[in-house]
Coordinates of C-alpha atoms in Angstrom, one line a residue:
M980 CA -9.2 20.7 -29.3
K981 CA -10.2 18.4 -26.4
K982 CA -6.8 16.8 -26.4
L983 CA -5.1 20.2 -26.3
L984 CA -7.3 21.2 -23.4
F985 CA -6.5 18.0 -21.5
I986 CA -2.8 18.5 -22.0
S987 CA -3.1 22.1 -20.9
G988 CA -4.9 21.0 -17.8
I989 CA -2.2 18.6 -16.9
I990 CA 0.5 21.2 -17.4
A991 CA -1.4 23.6 -15.2
L992 CA -1.9 21.0 -12.5
T993 CA 1.7 19.9 -12.7
F994 CA 2.8 23.5 -12.1
Q995 CA 0.5 23.8 -9.2
F996 CA 1.8 20.6 -7.6
S997 CA 5.4 21.6 -8.1
Q998 CA 4.7 24.8 -6.1
A999 CA 2.8 22.9 -3.3
Q1000 CA 4.2 21.8 0.0
S1001 CA 1.4 19.4 0.9
A1002 CA -1.2 17.4 -1.1
K1003 CA -3.8 14.7 -0.8
I1004 CA -3.8 11.8 -3.3
T1005 CA -6.5 9.2 -3.6
Y1006 CA -5.7 5.6 -4.7
K1007 CA -7.7 2.6 -5.5
N1008 CA -6.6 -1.0 -5.2
E1009 CA -7.2 -4.4 -6.8
L1010 CA -6.1 -7.8 -5.5
T1011 CA -4.2 -10.4 -7.5
A1012 CA -4.6 -14.1 -6.5
P1013 CA -1.4 -15.6 -5.1
K1014 CA 0.5 -18.1 -7.2
E1015 CA 0.0 -20.7 -4.5
L1016 CA -3.7 -20.7 -5.3
E1017 CA -3.2 -22.3 -8.7
E1018 CA -1.1 -25.0 -7.1
L1019 CA -4.1 -26.0 -5.0
K1020 CA -6.3 -26.5 -8.1
E1021 CA -5.0 -30.0 -8.6
K1022 CA -3.7 -30.8 -5.1
D1023 CA -6.9 -29.9 -3.2
P1024 CA -9.8 -28.8 -5.4
K1025 CA -12.2 -28.2 -2.5
K1026 CA -9.8 -26.0 -0.7
Y1027 CA -9.1 -24.2 -4.0
E1028 CA -12.8 -23.5 -4.5
R1029 CA -13.1 -22.2 -0.9
Y1030 CA -10.1 -19.9 -1.2
S1031 CA -11.1 -18.7 -4.7
F1032 CA -14.5 -17.7 -3.4
M1033 CA -12.9 -15.8 -0.4
I1034 CA -10.5 -14.0 -2.7
K1035 CA -13.2 -13.1 -5.1
K1036 CA -15.4 -11.6 -2.3
M1037 CA -12.4 -9.8 -0.8
N1038 CA -11.5 -8.3 -4.2
E1039 CA -15.1 -7.1 -4.8
R1040 CA -14.9 -5.2 -1.6
T1041 CA -11.4 -4.0 -2.2
K1042 CA -12.3 -2.5 -5.5
Q1043 CA -14.9 -0.3 -3.7
L1044 CA -12.4 1.1 -1.3
R1045 CA -10.4 4.3 -1.6
Y1046 CA -7.2 5.1 0.2
T1047 CA -5.9 8.6 1.0
L1048 CA -2.3 9.7 1.0
K1049 CA -1.5 12.9 2.8
F1050 CA 1.9 14.5 3.0
N1051 CA 4.0 17.5 3.7
D1052 CA 7.6 18.2 2.9
Q1053 CA 8.8 15.7 5.5
R1054 CA 6.2 13.1 6.3
S1055 CA 3.3 11.1 4.9
E1056 CA 0.3 9.1 6.2
F1057 CA -1.8 6.6 4.2
K1058 CA -5.1 5.2 5.3
T1059 CA -8.4 3.8 4.1
N1060 CA -11.2 6.3 3.6
P1061 CA -13.1 5.9 6.9
K1062 CA -16.5 6.3 5.2
M1063 CA -15.9 3.1 3.3
A1064 CA -14.6 1.1 6.3
K1065 CA -17.4 -1.5 6.7
G1066 CA -18.6 -4.1 4.3
D1067 CA -21.9 -6.0 4.3
D1068 CA -20.5 -9.5 5.2
A1069 CA -17.7 -11.1 7.2
V1070 CA -15.9 -12.5 4.2
S1071 CA -15.6 -9.2 2.3
N1072 CA -14.6 -7.4 5.5
M1073 CA -11.5 -9.7 5.6
S1074 CA -10.1 -7.4 2.9
M1075 CA -10.4 -4.4 5.2
P1076 CA -7.0 -3.3 6.2
Q1077 CA -6.9 -2.5 9.9
S1078 CA -3.7 -0.6 9.2
E1079 CA -2.4 2.9 8.9
Y1080 CA 1.0 3.7 7.2
F1081 CA 3.5 6.3 7.9
Y1082 CA 6.7 7.4 6.1
D1083 CA 9.4 9.7 7.4
L1084 CA 11.3 11.1 4.4
S1085 CA 14.0 12.7 6.4
N1086 CA 15.4 9.4 7.6
N1087 CA 13.7 6.9 5.2
K1088 CA 11.8 5.3 8.1
R1089 CA 8.7 3.3 7.5
Y1090 CA 6.0 2.4 10.1
Q1091 CA 2.7 0.5 10.1
K1092 CA 0.0 0.7 12.7
N1093 CA -2.2 -2.4 13.0
N1094 CA -5.2 -3.3 15.0
I1095 CA -5.6 -6.9 16.0
S1096 CA -8.3 -8.2 18.4
G1097 CA -9.0 -4.6 19.4
K1098 CA -5.3 -3.9 20.3
E1099 CA -3.2 -1.4 18.4
F1100 CA 0.5 -1.9 17.9
L1101 CA 3.2 -0.3 15.7
I1102 CA 5.6 -2.0 13.4
N1103 CA 9.0 -0.7 12.4
K1104 CA 9.3 -1.6 8.7
E1105 CA 12.6 -2.3 7.1
S1106 CA 13.8 0.3 4.6
I1107 CA 14.0 -0.7 1.0
T1108 CA 16.5 0.2 -1.7
W1109 CA 15.0 1.0 -5.1
E1110 CA 16.5 0.2 -8.5
I1111 CA 15.3 2.7 -11.1
L1112 CA 14.9 1.1 -14.6
P1113 CA 14.8 2.8 -18.0
E1114 CA 11.4 1.4 -18.8
T1115 CA 8.6 4.1 -19.1
K1116 CA 4.9 4.4 -19.7
V1117 CA 2.2 7.1 -19.6
I1118 CA -0.2 7.0 -16.6
N1119 CA -3.0 9.6 -16.5
G1120 CA -1.1 11.8 -18.8
Y1121 CA 2.1 11.7 -16.8
K1122 CA 5.3 10.1 -18.0
A1123 CA 6.1 7.4 -15.4
R1124 CA 9.3 5.4 -14.9
K1125 CA 9.7 1.9 -13.4
A1126 CA 11.4 1.2 -10.2
V1127 CA 11.8 -2.2 -8.5
A1128 CA 12.9 -3.4 -5.1
S1129 CA 12.7 -6.5 -2.9
Q1130 CA 11.3 -6.8 0.6
I1131 CA 11.2 -9.5 3.2
F1132 CA 7.8 -10.6 4.4
F1133 CA 7.3 -13.0 7.2
S1134 CA 4.9 -15.9 7.2
V1135 CA 4.5 -19.3 8.8
D1136 CA 5.9 -22.2 6.8
R1137 CA 3.2 -24.8 6.1
E1138 CA 5.5 -27.8 6.6
S1139 CA 7.6 -26.8 9.5
G1140 CA 5.2 -24.4 11.2
E1141 CA 8.1 -22.0 11.7
L1142 CA 8.0 -18.3 11.0
K1143 CA 10.2 -17.6 8.0
G1144 CA 11.1 -14.5 6.0
K1145 CA 10.8 -14.6 2.2
K1146 CA 11.9 -11.9 -0.3
Q1147 CA 9.0 -10.6 -2.4
P1148 CA 9.2 -8.1 -5.3
V1149 CA 7.9 -4.6 -5.2
T1150 CA 7.2 -2.7 -8.4
A1151 CA 6.5 1.1 -8.6
W1152 CA 5.8 3.5 -11.4
F1153 CA 6.6 7.1 -10.4
T1154 CA 6.7 10.4 -12.2
T1155 CA 9.2 13.2 -11.7
E1156 CA 6.6 15.6 -13.1
L1157 CA 5.1 15.5 -9.6
P1158 CA 8.2 15.9 -7.5
F1159 CA 7.1 14.2 -4.3
A1160 CA 8.9 11.3 -2.8
Y1161 CA 5.8 9.5 -1.5
G1162 CA 3.4 6.8 -2.6
P1163 CA 0.9 4.1 -1.4
E1164 CA 1.3 2.6 2.1
N1165 CA 4.7 3.7 3.4
Y1166 CA 6.6 3.3 0.1
G1167 CA 8.6 6.4 -0.9
G1168 CA 12.1 7.7 -1.4
L1169 CA 11.8 7.9 -5.2
P1170 CA 12.4 11.2 -7.1
G1171 CA 8.7 11.6 -7.8
L1172 CA 5.2 10.6 -6.8
I1173 CA 4.3 6.8 -7.1
L1174 CA 1.3 6.5 -9.4
E1175 CA 1.1 2.7 -9.4
L1176 CA 2.5 0.2 -6.9
K1177 CA 2.4 -3.6 -6.9
T1178 CA 3.3 -5.6 -3.8
Q1179 CA 2.1 -8.8 -2.2
G1180 CA -0.9 -9.2 -4.5
K1181 CA -2.0 -5.6 -4.0
N1182 CA -2.2 -3.3 -7.1
Y1183 CA -2.5 0.4 -6.2
S1184 CA -3.2 3.1 -8.8
V1185 CA -3.7 6.8 -8.4
E1186 CA -7.3 8.1 -9.0
K1187 CA -7.3 11.7 -7.8
L1188 CA -4.8 14.4 -7.0
E1189 CA -5.6 17.4 -4.8
I1190 CA -3.5 20.3 -3.6
D1191 CA -3.9 20.9 0.1
E1192 CA -4.4 24.6 0.9
D1193 CA -2.8 24.0 4.3
K1194 CA 0.9 24.6 3.5
N1195 CA 1.8 23.7 7.1
L1196 CA -0.2 20.4 7.1
E1197 CA 0.8 18.4 10.2
I1198 CA 1.3 14.7 9.9
K1199 CA 1.1 13.2 13.4
F1200 CA 3.0 10.0 14.0
P1201 CA 2.0 7.6 16.7
D1202 CA 4.3 6.8 19.7
L1203 CA 7.3 5.1 18.2
S1204 CA 8.9 4.0 21.5
N1205 CA 7.3 0.5 21.6
A1206 CA 7.5 -0.3 17.9
L1207 CA 7.9 -4.0 17.1
S1208 CA 10.1 -5.5 14.4
E1209 CA 8.4 -7.0 11.4
K1210 CA 9.2 -10.6 12.7
E1211 CA 7.8 -9.8 16.1
A1212 CA 4.6 -8.4 14.6
A1213 CA 4.2 -11.4 12.2
S1214 CA 4.5 -13.8 15.2
M1215 CA 1.9 -11.8 17.1
M1216 CA -0.5 -11.8 14.2
H1217 CA -0.1 -15.5 13.6
K1218 CA -0.9 -16.2 17.3
A1219 CA -3.9 -14.0 17.2
A1220 CA -5.2 -15.8 14.0
A1221 CA -4.5 -19.2 15.6
K1222 CA -6.5 -18.2 18.6
M1223 CA -9.3 -16.8 16.6
F1224 CA -9.7 -19.9 14.4
G1225 CA -8.9 -22.4 17.2
R1226 CA -5.7 -23.7 15.8

């Protein structure tokens, strides 16, 4: 009987969402240690211990955070719950994303607003192309399908010190039972809501779904006229970090 009630509840909620024009989705996140960390285990044990400790503290904080996705029929915004914005120590606060994400469904444009050293700037993110795979699984009672893509992320090469772009995989699990082309951060464009997303060591998963009674929910985008490219933004962030740590 309980299982029947649970299924009935999902059917009712799915019907409500299919009729809705706007909604609010809550996600949680968990960090995965980068592969490079394991390489340090033998090369530099002391550095490995230091980085492992930092990642552990950051992940403890990240698990406590919740992220809100709001959207209407054209746009979405994604940000950290402001009530959870501060940690108790400097290390755990390093996991705090000083970013807001925006996605324009009408033209598949993606933007990210960062705050570095008290200054805000906007990044024009490259569009990505999804490949939908036949693999499926059930997430929170919804049948989800797998989609993959690759995206270029910029970082400073340790040996040359130059800024280089490297392709990284992005994996999404979406459901057509919730027909909204949005998801965590500014990922979207799939024929259904993204329930889980994995990218750059971040593992988002949906926790709560709410229909927004405001059918005309307005999503305000920041001024896009001075948006930086991803490479320009990466260079700026590297310089800010170097200045902060005296490098």
